[in-house]
PDB file of C-alpha atoms in Angstrom:
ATOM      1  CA  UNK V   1       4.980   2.668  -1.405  1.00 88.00           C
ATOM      2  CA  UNK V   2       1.774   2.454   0.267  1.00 86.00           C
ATOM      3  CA  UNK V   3      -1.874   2.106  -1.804  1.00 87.00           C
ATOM      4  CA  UNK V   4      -4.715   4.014  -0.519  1.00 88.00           C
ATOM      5  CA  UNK V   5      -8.330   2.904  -0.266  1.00 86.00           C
ATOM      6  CA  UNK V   6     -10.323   6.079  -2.198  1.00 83.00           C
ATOM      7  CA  UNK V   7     -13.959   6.787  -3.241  1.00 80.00           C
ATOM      8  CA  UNK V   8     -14.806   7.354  -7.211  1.00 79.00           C
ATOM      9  CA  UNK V   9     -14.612  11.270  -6.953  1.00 81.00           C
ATOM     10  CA  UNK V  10     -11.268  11.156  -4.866  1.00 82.00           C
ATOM     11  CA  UNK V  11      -9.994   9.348  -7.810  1.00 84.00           C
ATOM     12  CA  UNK V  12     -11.144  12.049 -10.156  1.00 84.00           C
ATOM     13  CA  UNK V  13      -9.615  14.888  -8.330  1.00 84.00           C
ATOM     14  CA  UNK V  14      -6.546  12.974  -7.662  1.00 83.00           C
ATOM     15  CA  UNK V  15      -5.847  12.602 -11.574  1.00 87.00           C
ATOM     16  CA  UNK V  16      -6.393  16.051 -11.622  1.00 85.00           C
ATOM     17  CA  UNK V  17      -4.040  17.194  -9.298  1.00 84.00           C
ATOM     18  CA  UNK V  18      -6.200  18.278  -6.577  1.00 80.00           C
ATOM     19  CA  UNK V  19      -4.432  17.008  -3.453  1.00 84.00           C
ATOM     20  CA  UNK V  20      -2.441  18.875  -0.580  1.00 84.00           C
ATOM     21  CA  UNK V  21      -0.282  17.527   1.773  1.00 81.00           C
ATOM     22  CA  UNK V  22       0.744  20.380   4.428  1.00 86.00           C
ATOM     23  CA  UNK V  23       0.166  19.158   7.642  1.00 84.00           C
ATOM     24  CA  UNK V  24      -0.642  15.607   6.723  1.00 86.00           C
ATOM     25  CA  UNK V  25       0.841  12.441   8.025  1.00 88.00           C
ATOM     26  CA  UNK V  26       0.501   8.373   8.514  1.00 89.00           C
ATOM     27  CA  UNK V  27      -0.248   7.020  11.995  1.00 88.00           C
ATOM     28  CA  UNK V  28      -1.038   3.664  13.237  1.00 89.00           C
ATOM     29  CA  UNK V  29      -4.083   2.216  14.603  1.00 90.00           C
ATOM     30  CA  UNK V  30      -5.396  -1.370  14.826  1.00 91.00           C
ATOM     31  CA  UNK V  31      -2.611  -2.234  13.189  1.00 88.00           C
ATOM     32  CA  UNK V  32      -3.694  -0.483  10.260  1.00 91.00           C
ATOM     33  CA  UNK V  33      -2.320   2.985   8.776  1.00 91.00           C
ATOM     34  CA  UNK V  34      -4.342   5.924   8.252  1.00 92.00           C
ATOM     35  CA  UNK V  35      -3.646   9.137   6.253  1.00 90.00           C
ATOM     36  CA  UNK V  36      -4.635  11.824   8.670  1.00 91.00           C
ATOM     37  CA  UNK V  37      -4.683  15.802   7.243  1.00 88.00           C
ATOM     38  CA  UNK V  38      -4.206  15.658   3.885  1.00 86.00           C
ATOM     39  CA  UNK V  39      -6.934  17.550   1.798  1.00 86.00           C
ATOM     40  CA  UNK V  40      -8.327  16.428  -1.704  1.00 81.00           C
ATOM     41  CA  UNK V  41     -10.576  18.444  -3.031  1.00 81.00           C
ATOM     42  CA  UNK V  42     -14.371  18.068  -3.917  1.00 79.00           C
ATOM     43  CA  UNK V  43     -14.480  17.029  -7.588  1.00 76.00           C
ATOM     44  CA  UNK V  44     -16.372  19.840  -9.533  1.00 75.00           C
ATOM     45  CA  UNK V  45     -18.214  17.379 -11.839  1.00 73.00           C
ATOM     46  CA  UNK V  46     -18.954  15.236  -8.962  1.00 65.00           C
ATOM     47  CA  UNK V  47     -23.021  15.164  -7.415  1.00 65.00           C
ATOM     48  CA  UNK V  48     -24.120  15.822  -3.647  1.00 65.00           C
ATOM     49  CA  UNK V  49     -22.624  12.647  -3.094  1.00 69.00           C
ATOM     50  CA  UNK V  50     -19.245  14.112  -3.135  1.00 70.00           C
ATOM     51  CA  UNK V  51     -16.482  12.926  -0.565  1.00 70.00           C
ATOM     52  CA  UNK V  52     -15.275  14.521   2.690  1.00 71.00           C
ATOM     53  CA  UNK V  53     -12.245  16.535   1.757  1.00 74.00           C
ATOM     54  CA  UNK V  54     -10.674  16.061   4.990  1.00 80.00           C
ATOM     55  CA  UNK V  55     -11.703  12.278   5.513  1.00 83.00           C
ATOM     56  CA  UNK V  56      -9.082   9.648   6.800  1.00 89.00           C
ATOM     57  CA  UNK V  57      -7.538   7.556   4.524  1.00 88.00           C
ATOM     58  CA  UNK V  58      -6.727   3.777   4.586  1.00 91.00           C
ATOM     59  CA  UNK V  59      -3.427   3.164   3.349  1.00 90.00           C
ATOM     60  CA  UNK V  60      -2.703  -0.675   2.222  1.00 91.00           C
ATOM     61  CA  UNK V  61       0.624  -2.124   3.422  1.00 91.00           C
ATOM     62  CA  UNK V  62       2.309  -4.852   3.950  1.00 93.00           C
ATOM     63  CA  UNK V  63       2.164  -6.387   7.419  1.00 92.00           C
ATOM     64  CA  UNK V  64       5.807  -6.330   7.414  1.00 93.00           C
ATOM     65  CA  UNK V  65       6.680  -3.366   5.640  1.00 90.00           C
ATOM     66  CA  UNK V  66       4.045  -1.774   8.091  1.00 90.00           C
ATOM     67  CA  UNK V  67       5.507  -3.453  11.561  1.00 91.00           C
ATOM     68  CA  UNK V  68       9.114  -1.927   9.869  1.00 90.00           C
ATOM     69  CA  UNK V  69       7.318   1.555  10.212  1.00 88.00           C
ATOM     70  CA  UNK V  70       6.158   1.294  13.267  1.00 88.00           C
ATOM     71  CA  UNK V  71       9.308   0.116  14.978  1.00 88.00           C
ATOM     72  CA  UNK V  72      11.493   3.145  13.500  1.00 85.00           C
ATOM     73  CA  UNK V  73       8.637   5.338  14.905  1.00 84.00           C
ATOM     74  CA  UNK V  74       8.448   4.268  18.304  1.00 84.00           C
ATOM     75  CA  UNK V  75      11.709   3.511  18.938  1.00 79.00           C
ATOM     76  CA  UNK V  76      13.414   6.932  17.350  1.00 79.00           C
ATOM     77  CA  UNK V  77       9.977   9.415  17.681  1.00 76.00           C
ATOM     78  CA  UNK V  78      10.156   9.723  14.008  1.00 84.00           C
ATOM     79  CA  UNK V  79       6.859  10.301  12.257  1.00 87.00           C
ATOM     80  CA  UNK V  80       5.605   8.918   8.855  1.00 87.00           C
ATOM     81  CA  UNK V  81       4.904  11.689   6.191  1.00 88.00           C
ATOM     82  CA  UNK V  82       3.281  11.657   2.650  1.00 89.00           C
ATOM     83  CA  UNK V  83       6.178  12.511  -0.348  1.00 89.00           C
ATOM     84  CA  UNK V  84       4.067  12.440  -3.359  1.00 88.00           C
ATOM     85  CA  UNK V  85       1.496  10.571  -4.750  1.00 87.00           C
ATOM     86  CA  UNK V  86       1.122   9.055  -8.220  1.00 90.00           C
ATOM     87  CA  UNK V  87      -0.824   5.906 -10.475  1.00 90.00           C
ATOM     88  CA  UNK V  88       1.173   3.056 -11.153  1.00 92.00           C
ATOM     89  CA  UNK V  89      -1.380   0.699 -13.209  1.00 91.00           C
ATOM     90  CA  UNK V  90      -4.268   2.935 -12.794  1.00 87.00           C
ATOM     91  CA  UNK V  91      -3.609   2.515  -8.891  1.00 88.00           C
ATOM     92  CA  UNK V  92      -2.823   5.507  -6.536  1.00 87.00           C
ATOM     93  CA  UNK V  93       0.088   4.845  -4.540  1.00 90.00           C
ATOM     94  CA  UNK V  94       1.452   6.915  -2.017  1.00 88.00           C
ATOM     95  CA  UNK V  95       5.511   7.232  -1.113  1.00 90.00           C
ATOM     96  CA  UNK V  96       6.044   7.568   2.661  1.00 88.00           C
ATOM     97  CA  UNK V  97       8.755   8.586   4.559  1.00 87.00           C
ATOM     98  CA  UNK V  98       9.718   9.054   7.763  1.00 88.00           C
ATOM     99  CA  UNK V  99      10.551  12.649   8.968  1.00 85.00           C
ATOM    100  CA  UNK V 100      12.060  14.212  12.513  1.00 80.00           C
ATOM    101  CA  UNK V 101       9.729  17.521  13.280  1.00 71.00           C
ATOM    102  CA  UNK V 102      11.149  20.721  13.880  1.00 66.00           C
ATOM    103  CA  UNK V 103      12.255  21.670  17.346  1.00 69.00           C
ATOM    104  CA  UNK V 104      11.252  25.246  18.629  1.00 68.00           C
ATOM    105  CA  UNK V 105      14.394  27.092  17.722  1.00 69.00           C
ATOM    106  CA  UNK V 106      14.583  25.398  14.382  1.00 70.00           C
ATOM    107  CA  UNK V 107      10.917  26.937  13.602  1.00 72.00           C
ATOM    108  CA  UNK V 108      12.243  30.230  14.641  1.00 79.00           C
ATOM    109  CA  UNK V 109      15.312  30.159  12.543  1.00 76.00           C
ATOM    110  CA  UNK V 110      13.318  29.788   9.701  1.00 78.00           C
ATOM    111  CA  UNK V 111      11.153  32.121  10.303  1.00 80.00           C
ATOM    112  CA  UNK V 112      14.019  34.583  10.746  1.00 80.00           C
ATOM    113  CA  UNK V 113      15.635  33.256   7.081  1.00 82.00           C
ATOM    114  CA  UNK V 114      12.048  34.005   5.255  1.00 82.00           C
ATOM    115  CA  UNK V 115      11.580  37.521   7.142  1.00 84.00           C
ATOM    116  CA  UNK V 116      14.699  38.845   5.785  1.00 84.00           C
ATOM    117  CA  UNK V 117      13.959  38.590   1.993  1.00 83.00           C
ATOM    118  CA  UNK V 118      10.792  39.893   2.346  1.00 84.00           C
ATOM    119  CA  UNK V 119      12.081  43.069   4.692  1.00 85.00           C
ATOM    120  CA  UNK V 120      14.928  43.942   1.826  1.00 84.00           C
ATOM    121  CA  UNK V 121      11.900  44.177  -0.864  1.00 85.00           C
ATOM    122  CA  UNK V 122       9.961  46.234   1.481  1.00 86.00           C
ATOM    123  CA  UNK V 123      12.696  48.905   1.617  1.00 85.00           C
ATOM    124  CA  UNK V 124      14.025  48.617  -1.935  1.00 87.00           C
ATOM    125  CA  UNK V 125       9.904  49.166  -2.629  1.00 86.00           C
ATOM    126  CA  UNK V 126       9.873  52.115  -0.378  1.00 86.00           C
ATOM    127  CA  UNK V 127      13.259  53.646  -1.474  1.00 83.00           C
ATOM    128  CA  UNK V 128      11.985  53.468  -5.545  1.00 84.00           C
ATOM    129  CA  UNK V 129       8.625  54.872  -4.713  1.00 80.00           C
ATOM    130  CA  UNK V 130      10.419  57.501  -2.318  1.00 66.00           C
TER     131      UNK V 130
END
């Protein structure tokens, strides 16, 4: 559980709902953590002064809990990823975990497993139509 230092209008949208985390993750820099890729969008009530989307985020952790992190990342070449976010005592907090990233052939294989799906609908679709 990690807080995050946010603007007024990231606030806003994050009550809302209007946060994506593909592609995101946590690295370390200055032995602080940032939350690098992850997208909330402008608030729609918000003035000019609306945030970045794509900004960096501070996250707030302990110095232990963060050195922890770091360790299992360097030592294993794990990577720190964004679960899900949520407001405990009108705070956002954001769970992290750490998470091993696909290898080539993995990608592929997955790619295979969603292709197939999609090619039986395309020729049940052609056969009705037919």
């Amino acid at each position: 559980e990690a807080g995050l230092v946010l603007r007024g209008t990231e606030v806003k949208s994050l009550r809302e709902g209007q946060i994506t985390f593909k592609d995101s993750y946590v690295t370390v820099q200055n032995g602080e953590a940032w939350l690098i890729g992850c997208h909330v969008s402008p608030y729609h009530h918000g003035s000019d002064a609306n945030h970045d989307p794509e900004r960096r985020r501070k996250l707030l952790l302990h110095r232990r809990e963060l050195q922890r992190l770091v360790g299992k990342v360097a030592e294993r070449g794990l990577t720190i990823v964004p679960l899900r976010l949520y407001f405990k005592e009108g705070r956002a907090k954001l769970e992290v975990g750490l998470a091993r990233g696909r290898k080539l052939h993995d990608k592929r294989a997955v790619l295979r497993e969603r292709e197939t799906p999609r090619e039986m609908d395309k020729a049940i679709r052609a056969r009705v139509r037919g």
